[in-house]
Coordinates of C-alpha atoms in Angstrom, one line a residue:
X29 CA 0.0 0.0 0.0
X30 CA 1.2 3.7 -0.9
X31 CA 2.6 5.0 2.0
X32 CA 0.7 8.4 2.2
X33 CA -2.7 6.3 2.2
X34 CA -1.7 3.7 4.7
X35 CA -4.0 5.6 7.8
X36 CA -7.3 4.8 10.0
X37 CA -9.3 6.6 7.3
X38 CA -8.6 4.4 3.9
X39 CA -8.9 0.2 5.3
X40 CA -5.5 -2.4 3.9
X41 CA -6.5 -4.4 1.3
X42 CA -4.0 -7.5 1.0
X43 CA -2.8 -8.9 -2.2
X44 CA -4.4 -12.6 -2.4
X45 CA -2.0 -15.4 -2.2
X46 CA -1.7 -18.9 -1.6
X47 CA -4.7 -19.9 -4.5
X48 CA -3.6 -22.2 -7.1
X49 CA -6.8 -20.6 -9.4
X50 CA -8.4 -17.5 -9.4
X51 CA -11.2 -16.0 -10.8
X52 CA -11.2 -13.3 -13.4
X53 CA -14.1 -11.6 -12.2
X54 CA -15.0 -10.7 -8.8
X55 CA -19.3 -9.4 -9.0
X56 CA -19.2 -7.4 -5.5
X57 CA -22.7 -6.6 -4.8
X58 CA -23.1 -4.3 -1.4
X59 CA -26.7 -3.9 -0.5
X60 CA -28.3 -2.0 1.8
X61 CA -32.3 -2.3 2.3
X62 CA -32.7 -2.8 -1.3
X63 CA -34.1 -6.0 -2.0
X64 CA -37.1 -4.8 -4.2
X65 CA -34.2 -3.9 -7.0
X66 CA -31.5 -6.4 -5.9
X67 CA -33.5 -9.0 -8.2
X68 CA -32.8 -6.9 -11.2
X69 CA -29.5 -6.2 -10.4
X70 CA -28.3 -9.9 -10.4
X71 CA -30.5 -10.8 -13.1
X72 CA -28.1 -8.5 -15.0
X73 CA -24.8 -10.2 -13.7
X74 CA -26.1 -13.8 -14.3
X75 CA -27.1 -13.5 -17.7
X76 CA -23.5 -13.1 -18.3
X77 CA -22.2 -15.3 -16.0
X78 CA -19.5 -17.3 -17.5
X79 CA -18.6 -19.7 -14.9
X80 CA -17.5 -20.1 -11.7
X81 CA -14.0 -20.6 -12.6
X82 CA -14.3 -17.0 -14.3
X83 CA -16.6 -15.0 -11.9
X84 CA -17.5 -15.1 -8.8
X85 CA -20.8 -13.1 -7.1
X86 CA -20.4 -11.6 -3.9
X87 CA -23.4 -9.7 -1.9
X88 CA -22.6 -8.3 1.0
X89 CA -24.9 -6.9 2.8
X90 CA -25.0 -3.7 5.7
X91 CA -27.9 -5.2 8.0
X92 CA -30.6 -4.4 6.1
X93 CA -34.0 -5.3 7.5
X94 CA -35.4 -6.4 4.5
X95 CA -33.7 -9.8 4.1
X96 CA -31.6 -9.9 0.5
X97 CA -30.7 -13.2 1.1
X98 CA -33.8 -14.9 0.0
X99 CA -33.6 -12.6 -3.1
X100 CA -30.4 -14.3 -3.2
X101 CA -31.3 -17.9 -2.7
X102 CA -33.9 -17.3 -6.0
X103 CA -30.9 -17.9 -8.4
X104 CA -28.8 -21.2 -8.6
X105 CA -25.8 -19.9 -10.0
X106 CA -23.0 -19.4 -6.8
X107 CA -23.3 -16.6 -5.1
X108 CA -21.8 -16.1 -1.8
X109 CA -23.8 -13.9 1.0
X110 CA -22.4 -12.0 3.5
X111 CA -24.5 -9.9 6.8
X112 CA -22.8 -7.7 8.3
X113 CA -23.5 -8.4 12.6
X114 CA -24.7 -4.6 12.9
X115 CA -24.5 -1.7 10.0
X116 CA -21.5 -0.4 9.4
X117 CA -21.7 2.2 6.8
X118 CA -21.4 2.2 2.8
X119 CA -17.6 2.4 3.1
X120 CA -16.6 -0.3 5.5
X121 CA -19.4 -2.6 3.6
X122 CA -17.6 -1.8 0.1
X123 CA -13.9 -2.7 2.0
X124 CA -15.6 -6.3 3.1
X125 CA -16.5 -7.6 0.1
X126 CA -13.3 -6.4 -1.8
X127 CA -11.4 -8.3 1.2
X128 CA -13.3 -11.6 -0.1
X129 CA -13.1 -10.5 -3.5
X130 CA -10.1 -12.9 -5.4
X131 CA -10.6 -12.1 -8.6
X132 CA -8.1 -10.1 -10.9
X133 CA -10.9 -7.5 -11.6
X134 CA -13.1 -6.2 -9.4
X135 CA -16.9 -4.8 -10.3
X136 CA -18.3 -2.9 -7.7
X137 CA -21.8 -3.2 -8.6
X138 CA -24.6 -1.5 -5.8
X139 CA -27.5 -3.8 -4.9
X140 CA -29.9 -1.3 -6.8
X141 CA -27.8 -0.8 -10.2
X142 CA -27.5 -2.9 -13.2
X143 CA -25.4 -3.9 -16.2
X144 CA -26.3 -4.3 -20.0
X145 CA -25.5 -7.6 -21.3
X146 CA -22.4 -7.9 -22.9
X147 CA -20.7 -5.3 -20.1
X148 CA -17.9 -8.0 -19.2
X149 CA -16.6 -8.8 -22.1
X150 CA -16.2 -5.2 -23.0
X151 CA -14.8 -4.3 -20.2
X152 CA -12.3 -7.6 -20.5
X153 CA -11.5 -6.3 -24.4
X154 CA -11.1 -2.8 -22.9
X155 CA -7.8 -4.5 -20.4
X156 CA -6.6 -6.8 -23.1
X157 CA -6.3 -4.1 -25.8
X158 CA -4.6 -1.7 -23.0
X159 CA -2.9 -4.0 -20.5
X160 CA -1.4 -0.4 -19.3
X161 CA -4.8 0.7 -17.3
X162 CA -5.8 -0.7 -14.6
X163 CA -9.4 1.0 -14.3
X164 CA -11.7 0.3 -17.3
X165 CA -15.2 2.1 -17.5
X166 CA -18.3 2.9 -19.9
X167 CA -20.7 5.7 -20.7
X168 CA -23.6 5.7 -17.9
X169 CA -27.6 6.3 -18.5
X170 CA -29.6 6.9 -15.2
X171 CA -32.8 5.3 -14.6
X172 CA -36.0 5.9 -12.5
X173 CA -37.3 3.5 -10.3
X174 CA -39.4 2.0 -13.2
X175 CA -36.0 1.9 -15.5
X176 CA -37.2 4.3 -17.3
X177 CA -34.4 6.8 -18.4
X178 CA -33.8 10.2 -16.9
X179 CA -30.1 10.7 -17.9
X180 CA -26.9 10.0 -19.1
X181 CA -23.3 10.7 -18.0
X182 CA -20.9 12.8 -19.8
X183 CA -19.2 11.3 -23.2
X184 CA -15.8 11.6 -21.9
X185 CA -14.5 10.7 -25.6
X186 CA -16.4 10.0 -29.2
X187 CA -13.9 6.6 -29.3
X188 CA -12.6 4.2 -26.3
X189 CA -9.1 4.6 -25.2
X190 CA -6.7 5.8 -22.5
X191 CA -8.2 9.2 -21.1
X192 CA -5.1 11.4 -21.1
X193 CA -4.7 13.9 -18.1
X194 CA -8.0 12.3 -16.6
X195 CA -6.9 13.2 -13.2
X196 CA -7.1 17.0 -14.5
X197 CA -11.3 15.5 -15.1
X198 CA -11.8 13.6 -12.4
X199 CA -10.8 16.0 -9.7
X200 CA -12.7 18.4 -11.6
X201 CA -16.0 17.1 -11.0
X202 CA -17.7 13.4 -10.8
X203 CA -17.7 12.1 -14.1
X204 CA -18.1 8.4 -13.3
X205 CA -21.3 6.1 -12.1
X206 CA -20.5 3.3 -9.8
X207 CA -21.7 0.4 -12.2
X208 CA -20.0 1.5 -14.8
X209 CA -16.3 1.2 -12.9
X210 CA -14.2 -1.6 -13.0
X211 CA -10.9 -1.5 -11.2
X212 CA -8.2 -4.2 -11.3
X213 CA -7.7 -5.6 -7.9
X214 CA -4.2 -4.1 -7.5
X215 CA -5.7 -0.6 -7.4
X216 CA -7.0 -1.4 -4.0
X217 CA -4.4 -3.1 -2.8
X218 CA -2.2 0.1 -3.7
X219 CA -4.6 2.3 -2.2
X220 CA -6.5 0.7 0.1
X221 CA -10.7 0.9 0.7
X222 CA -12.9 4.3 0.4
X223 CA -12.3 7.1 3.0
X224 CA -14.0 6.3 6.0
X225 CA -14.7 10.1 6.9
X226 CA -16.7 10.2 4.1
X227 CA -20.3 10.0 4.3
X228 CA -21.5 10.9 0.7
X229 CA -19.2 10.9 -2.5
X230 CA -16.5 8.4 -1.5
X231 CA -16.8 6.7 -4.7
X232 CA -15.3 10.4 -6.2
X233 CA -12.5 10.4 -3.9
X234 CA -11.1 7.3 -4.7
X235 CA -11.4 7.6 -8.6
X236 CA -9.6 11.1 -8.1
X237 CA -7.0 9.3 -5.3
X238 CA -6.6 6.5 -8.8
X239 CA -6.5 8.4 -11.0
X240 CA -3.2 9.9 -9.8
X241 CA -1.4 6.7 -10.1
X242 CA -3.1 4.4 -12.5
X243 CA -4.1 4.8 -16.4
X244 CA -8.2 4.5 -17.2
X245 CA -9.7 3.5 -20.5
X246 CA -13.5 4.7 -21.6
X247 CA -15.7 3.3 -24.1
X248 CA -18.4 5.8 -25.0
X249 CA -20.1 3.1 -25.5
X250 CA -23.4 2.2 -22.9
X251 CA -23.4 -0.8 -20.7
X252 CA -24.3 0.4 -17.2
X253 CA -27.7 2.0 -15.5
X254 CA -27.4 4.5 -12.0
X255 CA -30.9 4.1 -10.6
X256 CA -32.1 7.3 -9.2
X257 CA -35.1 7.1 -6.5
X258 CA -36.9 8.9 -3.9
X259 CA -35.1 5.8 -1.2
X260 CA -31.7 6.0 -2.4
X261 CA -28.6 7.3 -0.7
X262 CA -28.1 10.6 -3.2
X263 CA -31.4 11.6 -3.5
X264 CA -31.9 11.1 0.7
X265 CA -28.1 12.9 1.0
X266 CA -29.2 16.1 -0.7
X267 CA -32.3 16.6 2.3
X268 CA -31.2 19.1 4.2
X269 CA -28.1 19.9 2.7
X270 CA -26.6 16.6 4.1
X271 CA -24.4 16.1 1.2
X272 CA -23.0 20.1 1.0
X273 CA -20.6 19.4 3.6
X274 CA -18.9 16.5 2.1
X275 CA -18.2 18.3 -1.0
X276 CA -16.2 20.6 1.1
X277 CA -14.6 17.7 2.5
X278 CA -13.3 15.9 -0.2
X279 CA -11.8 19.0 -1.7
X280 CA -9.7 19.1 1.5
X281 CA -8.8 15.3 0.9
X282 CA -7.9 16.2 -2.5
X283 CA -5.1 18.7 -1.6
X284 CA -3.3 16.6 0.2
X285 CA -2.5 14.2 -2.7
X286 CA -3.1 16.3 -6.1
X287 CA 0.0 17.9 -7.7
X288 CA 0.1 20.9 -7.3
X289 CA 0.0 22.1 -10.5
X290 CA -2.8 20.2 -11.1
X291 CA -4.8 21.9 -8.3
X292 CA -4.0 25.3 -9.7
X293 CA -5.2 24.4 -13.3
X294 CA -8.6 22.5 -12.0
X295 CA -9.7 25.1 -8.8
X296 CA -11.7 27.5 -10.9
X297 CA -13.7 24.4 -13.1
X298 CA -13.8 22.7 -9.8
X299 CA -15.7 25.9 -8.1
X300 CA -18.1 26.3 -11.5
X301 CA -18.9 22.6 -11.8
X302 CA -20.0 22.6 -8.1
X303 CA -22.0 25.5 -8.6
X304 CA -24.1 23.5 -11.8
X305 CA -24.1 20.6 -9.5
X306 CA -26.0 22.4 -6.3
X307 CA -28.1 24.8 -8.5
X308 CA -29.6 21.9 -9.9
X309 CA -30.7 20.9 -6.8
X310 CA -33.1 23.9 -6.4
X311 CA -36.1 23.0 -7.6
X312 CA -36.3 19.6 -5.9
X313 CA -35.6 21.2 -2.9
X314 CA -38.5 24.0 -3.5
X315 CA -40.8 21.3 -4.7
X316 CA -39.7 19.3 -1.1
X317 CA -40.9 22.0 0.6
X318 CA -37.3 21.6 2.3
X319 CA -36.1 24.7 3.6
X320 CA -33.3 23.7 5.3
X321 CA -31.9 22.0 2.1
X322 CA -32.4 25.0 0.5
X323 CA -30.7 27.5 3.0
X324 CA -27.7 25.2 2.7
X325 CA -27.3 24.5 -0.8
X326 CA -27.9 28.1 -1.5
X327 CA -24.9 29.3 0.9
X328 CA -22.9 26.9 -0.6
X329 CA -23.8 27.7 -4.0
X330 CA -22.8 31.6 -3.3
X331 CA -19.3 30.0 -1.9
X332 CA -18.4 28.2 -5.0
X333 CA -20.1 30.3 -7.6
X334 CA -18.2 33.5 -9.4
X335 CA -20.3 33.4 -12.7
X336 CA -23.0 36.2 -12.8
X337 CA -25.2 33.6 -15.1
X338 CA -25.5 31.2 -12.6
X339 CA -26.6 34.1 -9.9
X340 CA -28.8 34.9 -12.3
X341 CA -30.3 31.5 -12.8
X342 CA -30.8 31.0 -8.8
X343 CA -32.7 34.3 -8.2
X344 CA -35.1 33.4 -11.5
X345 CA -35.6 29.8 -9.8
X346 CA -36.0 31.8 -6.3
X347 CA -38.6 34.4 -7.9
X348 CA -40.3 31.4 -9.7
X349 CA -40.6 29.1 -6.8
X350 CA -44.2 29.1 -7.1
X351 CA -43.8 26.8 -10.6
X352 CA -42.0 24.1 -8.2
X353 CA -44.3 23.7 -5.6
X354 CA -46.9 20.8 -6.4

């Protein structure tokens, strides 16, 4: 493990040894009181499972109270469950199931997400053709509860290859769904887990913290669906402002690691993108009736923001806040 990483905050993930055969693919499914999707979300795996001496499916699970495991015991391919004895938050759950995890790549797939078939062997082209990344990922689409889509990612590139100066983008802003991610296991073992002081966004913090030392491939291409819904953790962490704080917080992380010369060049599209990202937010909040939230996000907003445009768009979506409410 790097040295600067090896603290309380990011968990030691050990190289595996002593196996004659391993796996491939390592499926690592964390779940957290999300049964009623979990169904669709290894329906998507095992329709491309190829084996167990290529994949193995791991769920592990933060004591939910609305028992996975029988979702689990529906399909007769292998999966391995795991309940954790008490909840222990997103990032200690993730760090468990990479610890079992013994394949060479590892998929870090939430229990209410889901791939498009043919999103292994894509991402397995993706390593062969550039055996120098070690972090492979697709073009996103976000879907509702119903799977209806609401969104897509950012096309990062009109053809797949090695992103140059990606850490420049990624500590810019989020440009990367959870599904569509897939890390080799060495990246963890080099970095160790997600930062434990984060509550929100810890998936963006370790993309930027890889990013600095490891090369990532993109394929505009789609194979991977962020579900967005009223229960999940991003839509819960932007009531009252919850999330505002962490964006502060992993900008802080951030300086300790970046280059400095990188920082320099990204602060200013760092500030703007955070600006987009929380003025979004208004409406929902308005239409929430959450006035908290919007006190928050609104402070922050004025922190980060230095465009007049986007002062001009949050006093038009303040004067109209009469069109949000329902």
């Amino acid at each position: 493990m790097i040295d600067k990483f090896n603290d309380s905050y990011r968990e030691a993930i050990k190289k595996v040894e002593g196996l004659t055969h391993r796996p491939l693919w390592s499926v690592v499914i964390p779940t957290y009181n999300c049964a009623t999707y979990l169904r669709q979300t290894l329906k998507s795996v095992v329709k491309q499972f190829p084996g167990n001496q290529l994949m193995e499916i791991i769920v592990v699970d933060d004591f939910s109270t609305d028992d996975p495991e029988l979702v689990v015991k529906e399909f007769t391919v292998p999966i391995t469950f795991f309940k954790q004895p008490q909840n222990v938050g997103k990032s200690k759950n993730y760090v468990t199931g990479i610890k079992m995890a013994r394949g060479e790549y590892v998929h870090l797939l939430h229990g209410d997400d889901m791939v498009k078939f043919g999103f292994y062997s894509k991402m397995g082209d993706l390593f062969h053709s550039y055996p120098e990344a070690s972090a492979a990922f697709c073009h996103c689409q976000y879907v509702d509860e119903n799977n209806q889509i609401i969104g897509q990612t950012e096309l990062l590139a009109s053809s797949e290859g090695i992103l140059d100066d990606f850490n420049e983008t990624i500590a810019t802003w989020q440009q990367i769904q959870p599904p569509s991610i897939v890390f080799k296991r060495i990246v963890y073992e080099s970095l160790g887990g997600y930062d434990s002081r984060l509550k929100y966004m810890e998936d963006w913090e370790f993309y930027v913290r890889a990013s600095v030392y490891f090369k990532f491939v993109y394929t505009p291409k789609t194979f991977a669906y962020y579900r967005i819904f009223e229960g999940n953790s991003s839509t819960q962490s932007i009531k009252g402002g919850k999330r505002v704080g962490t964006i502060f917080q992993v900008f802080e992380i951030m300086e300790k690691y970046l280059p400095t010369s990188i920082l320099q060049r990204i602060r200013r599209g760092r500030n703007k993108s955070a600006s987009v990202y929380l003025l979004n937010y208004i409406p929902y909040l308005m239409n929430a009736r959450d006035l908290k939230g919007l006190v928050v996000v609104s402070k922050a907003f004025f922190k980060c923001n230095r465009d007049f445009r986007l002062w001009g768009r949050w006093l038009r979506f303040i004067l109209q806040y009469k069109k949000f409410l329902k």
